[in-house]
């Protein structure tokens, strides 16, 4: 089993920045990649970004150029740096760990482990 704990959420004004962190514990050696997803009230959970331990990164079009995911292995926290935040970025952000190679890192159902989430609120 792998346990994931997110931190770093909060309230920020539009145009500001937040840095989220995801710490993993347990059988971290069984993981292959980490992803970030978010869910706004009344909306479906959506993909934000992912990184593999081999160095590949993936981003949703809505966050490209504004968000940066960093992580090289599950032993160290994986971070999500969010710049130029917009009110529409307001959501609960979840980190998730994949236990194998995925052909589509944007598909939430393929991830094996999930954190409890951290709230990020962007005011206009």
PDB file of C-alpha atoms in Angstrom:
ATOM      1  CA  UNK A   1       0.000   0.000   0.000  1.00  0.00           C
ATOM      2  CA  UNK A   2       0.998   3.597  -0.597  1.00  0.00           C
ATOM      3  CA  UNK A   3      -0.266   6.529   1.419  1.00  0.00           C
ATOM      4  CA  UNK A   4      -0.378  10.010  -0.077  1.00  0.00           C
ATOM      5  CA  UNK A   5      -0.726  13.287   1.800  1.00  0.00           C
ATOM      6  CA  UNK A   6      -1.186  16.621   0.066  1.00  0.00           C
ATOM      7  CA  UNK A   7      -0.310  20.005   1.523  1.00  0.00           C
ATOM      8  CA  UNK A   8       0.099  23.593   0.438  1.00  0.00           C
ATOM      9  CA  UNK A   9      -3.400  24.613  -0.496  1.00  0.00           C
ATOM     10  CA  UNK A  10      -4.873  27.918   0.564  1.00  0.00           C
ATOM     11  CA  UNK A  11      -6.452  31.165  -0.525  1.00  0.00           C
ATOM     12  CA  UNK A  12      -4.751  33.399  -3.070  1.00  0.00           C
ATOM     13  CA  UNK A  13      -5.776  36.285  -5.282  1.00  0.00           C
ATOM     14  CA  UNK A  14      -6.023  35.923  -9.030  1.00  0.00           C
ATOM     15  CA  UNK A  15      -2.594  36.186 -10.603  1.00  0.00           C
ATOM     16  CA  UNK A  16      -0.927  34.760  -7.527  1.00  0.00           C
ATOM     17  CA  UNK A  17       0.874  31.489  -6.937  1.00  0.00           C
ATOM     18  CA  UNK A  18       0.575  28.391  -4.810  1.00  0.00           C
ATOM     19  CA  UNK A  19       2.825  25.393  -4.400  1.00  0.00           C
ATOM     20  CA  UNK A  20       1.234  22.065  -3.595  1.00  0.00           C
ATOM     21  CA  UNK A  21       3.194  19.120  -2.291  1.00  0.00           C
ATOM     22  CA  UNK A  22       2.418  15.409  -2.168  1.00  0.00           C
ATOM     23  CA  UNK A  23       4.311  13.180   0.239  1.00  0.00           C
ATOM     24  CA  UNK A  24       4.206   9.416  -0.229  1.00  0.00           C
ATOM     25  CA  UNK A  25       4.850   6.701   2.313  1.00  0.00           C
ATOM     26  CA  UNK A  26       4.606   2.934   2.398  1.00  0.00           C
ATOM     27  CA  UNK A  27       5.597   0.859  -0.635  1.00  0.00           C
ATOM     28  CA  UNK A  28       6.750   3.837  -2.664  1.00  0.00           C
ATOM     29  CA  UNK A  29       9.069   1.635  -4.723  1.00  0.00           C
ATOM     30  CA  UNK A  30       5.958   0.111  -6.313  1.00  0.00           C
ATOM     31  CA  UNK A  31       4.994   3.394  -7.947  1.00  0.00           C
ATOM     32  CA  UNK A  32       5.822   4.496 -11.479  1.00  0.00           C
ATOM     33  CA  UNK A  33       4.358   7.986 -11.750  1.00  0.00           C
ATOM     34  CA  UNK A  34       2.442  10.643  -9.855  1.00  0.00           C
ATOM     35  CA  UNK A  35      -0.424  12.758 -11.049  1.00  0.00           C
ATOM     36  CA  UNK A  36      -2.416  15.745  -9.868  1.00  0.00           C
ATOM     37  CA  UNK A  37      -6.128  16.013 -10.418  1.00  0.00           C
ATOM     38  CA  UNK A  38      -8.652  18.580  -9.280  1.00  0.00           C
ATOM     39  CA  UNK A  39     -12.356  18.742  -8.640  1.00  0.00           C
ATOM     40  CA  UNK A  40     -14.407  21.902  -8.440  1.00  0.00           C
ATOM     41  CA  UNK A  41     -17.870  21.948  -6.835  1.00  0.00           C
ATOM     42  CA  UNK A  42     -20.435  20.378  -9.120  1.00  0.00           C
ATOM     43  CA  UNK A  43     -17.836  19.296 -11.655  1.00  0.00           C
ATOM     44  CA  UNK A  44     -16.085  16.093 -12.606  1.00  0.00           C
ATOM     45  CA  UNK A  45     -12.595  15.359 -11.379  1.00  0.00           C
ATOM     46  CA  UNK A  46     -10.154  16.484 -14.053  1.00  0.00           C
ATOM     47  CA  UNK A  47      -6.525  15.854 -14.881  1.00  0.00           C
ATOM     48  CA  UNK A  48      -4.021  18.610 -14.142  1.00  0.00           C
ATOM     49  CA  UNK A  49      -0.488  17.216 -14.520  1.00  0.00           C
ATOM     50  CA  UNK A  50       1.579  14.071 -14.164  1.00  0.00           C
ATOM     51  CA  UNK A  51       5.218  13.059 -14.031  1.00  0.00           C
ATOM     52  CA  UNK A  52       6.918   9.724 -14.386  1.00  0.00           C
ATOM     53  CA  UNK A  53      10.047   8.669 -12.587  1.00  0.00           C
ATOM     54  CA  UNK A  54      11.744   8.419 -15.994  1.00  0.00           C
ATOM     55  CA  UNK A  55      11.345  12.175 -16.411  1.00  0.00           C
ATOM     56  CA  UNK A  56       8.269  12.564 -18.600  1.00  0.00           C
ATOM     57  CA  UNK A  57       5.739  15.237 -17.732  1.00  0.00           C
ATOM     58  CA  UNK A  58       2.189  15.793 -18.932  1.00  0.00           C
ATOM     59  CA  UNK A  59      -0.152  18.749 -18.534  1.00  0.00           C
ATOM     60  CA  UNK A  60      -3.754  19.583 -19.198  1.00  0.00           C
ATOM     61  CA  UNK A  61      -4.103  22.268 -21.853  1.00  0.00           C
ATOM     62  CA  UNK A  62      -5.780  24.564 -19.331  1.00  0.00           C
ATOM     63  CA  UNK A  63      -2.664  24.723 -17.144  1.00  0.00           C
ATOM     64  CA  UNK A  64       0.185  24.498 -19.669  1.00  0.00           C
ATOM     65  CA  UNK A  65       2.637  27.316 -19.206  1.00  0.00           C
ATOM     66  CA  UNK A  66       1.262  28.167 -15.762  1.00  0.00           C
ATOM     67  CA  UNK A  67       1.724  24.983 -13.707  1.00  0.00           C
ATOM     68  CA  UNK A  68       4.882  22.949 -13.232  1.00  0.00           C
ATOM     69  CA  UNK A  69       5.050  19.449 -11.779  1.00  0.00           C
ATOM     70  CA  UNK A  70       8.295  18.293 -10.208  1.00  0.00           C
ATOM     71  CA  UNK A  71       9.230  14.851  -8.988  1.00  0.00           C
ATOM     72  CA  UNK A  72      11.834  12.232  -9.729  1.00  0.00           C
ATOM     73  CA  UNK A  73      10.809   9.438  -7.411  1.00  0.00           C
ATOM     74  CA  UNK A  74       8.213   8.679  -4.775  1.00  0.00           C
ATOM     75  CA  UNK A  75      10.703   8.905  -1.935  1.00  0.00           C
ATOM     76  CA  UNK A  76      10.679  12.682  -2.217  1.00  0.00           C
ATOM     77  CA  UNK A  77       7.573  14.888  -2.261  1.00  0.00           C
ATOM     78  CA  UNK A  78       6.140  15.669  -5.669  1.00  0.00           C
ATOM     79  CA  UNK A  79       5.275  19.328  -6.058  1.00  0.00           C
ATOM     80  CA  UNK A  80       2.891  21.265  -8.242  1.00  0.00           C
ATOM     81  CA  UNK A  81       3.851  24.880  -8.700  1.00  0.00           C
ATOM     82  CA  UNK A  82       0.848  26.925  -9.793  1.00  0.00           C
ATOM     83  CA  UNK A  83       1.449  30.411 -11.188  1.00  0.00           C
ATOM     84  CA  UNK A  84      -0.850  33.008 -12.729  1.00  0.00           C
ATOM     85  CA  UNK A  85      -3.779  31.479 -10.919  1.00  0.00           C
ATOM     86  CA  UNK A  86      -7.305  32.152 -12.105  1.00  0.00           C
ATOM     87  CA  UNK A  87     -10.604  31.878 -10.234  1.00  0.00           C
ATOM     88  CA  UNK A  88     -11.433  28.854 -12.394  1.00  0.00           C
ATOM     89  CA  UNK A  89      -8.452  27.038 -10.858  1.00  0.00           C
ATOM     90  CA  UNK A  90     -10.377  26.903  -7.571  1.00  0.00           C
ATOM     91  CA  UNK A  91     -10.824  23.252  -6.634  1.00  0.00           C
ATOM     92  CA  UNK A  92      -9.786  20.481  -4.329  1.00  0.00           C
ATOM     93  CA  UNK A  93      -6.488  19.171  -5.649  1.00  0.00           C
ATOM     94  CA  UNK A  94      -5.660  15.482  -5.312  1.00  0.00           C
ATOM     95  CA  UNK A  95      -2.420  13.668  -5.911  1.00  0.00           C
ATOM     96  CA  UNK A  96      -2.488  10.117  -7.174  1.00  0.00           C
ATOM     97  CA  UNK A  97       0.116   7.428  -7.726  1.00  0.00           C
ATOM     98  CA  UNK A  98       0.255   5.007 -10.632  1.00  0.00           C
ATOM     99  CA  UNK A  99       1.756   1.590 -10.014  1.00  0.00           C
ATOM    100  CA  UNK A 100       2.624   0.920 -13.644  1.00  0.00           C
ATOM    101  CA  UNK A 101       3.176   2.559 -17.009  1.00  0.00           C
ATOM    102  CA  UNK A 102       0.000   4.208 -18.300  1.00  0.00           C
ATOM    103  CA  UNK A 103      -0.788   4.957 -21.919  1.00  0.00           C
ATOM    104  CA  UNK A 104      -2.939   7.862 -20.713  1.00  0.00           C
ATOM    105  CA  UNK A 105      -1.874   9.646 -17.541  1.00  0.00           C
ATOM    106  CA  UNK A 106      -4.944  11.819 -17.750  1.00  0.00           C
ATOM    107  CA  UNK A 107      -7.307   8.987 -16.901  1.00  0.00           C
ATOM    108  CA  UNK A 108      -8.046   9.003 -13.169  1.00  0.00           C
ATOM    109  CA  UNK A 109      -9.332   5.440 -13.129  1.00  0.00           C
ATOM    110  CA  UNK A 110      -5.883   4.061 -13.899  1.00  0.00           C
ATOM    111  CA  UNK A 111      -4.265   5.416 -10.746  1.00  0.00           C
ATOM    112  CA  UNK A 112      -3.908   3.039  -7.821  1.00  0.00           C
ATOM    113  CA  UNK A 113      -3.567   5.364  -4.830  1.00  0.00           C
ATOM    114  CA  UNK A 114      -5.089   8.706  -3.900  1.00  0.00           C
ATOM    115  CA  UNK A 115      -4.585  11.360  -1.306  1.00  0.00           C
ATOM    116  CA  UNK A 116      -7.349  13.117   0.615  1.00  0.00           C
ATOM    117  CA  UNK A 117      -7.010  16.370  -1.261  1.00  0.00           C
ATOM    118  CA  UNK A 118      -6.127  19.962  -0.460  1.00  0.00           C
ATOM    119  CA  UNK A 119      -8.270  23.001  -1.192  1.00  0.00           C
ATOM    120  CA  UNK A 120      -6.961  25.785  -3.398  1.00  0.00           C
ATOM    121  CA  UNK A 121      -9.127  28.876  -3.684  1.00  0.00           C
ATOM    122  CA  UNK A 122      -8.422  31.724  -6.079  1.00  0.00           C
ATOM    123  CA  UNK A 123     -10.332  34.940  -5.475  1.00  0.00           C
ATOM    124  CA  UNK A 124     -11.074  37.436  -8.232  1.00  0.00           C
TER     125      UNK A 124
END
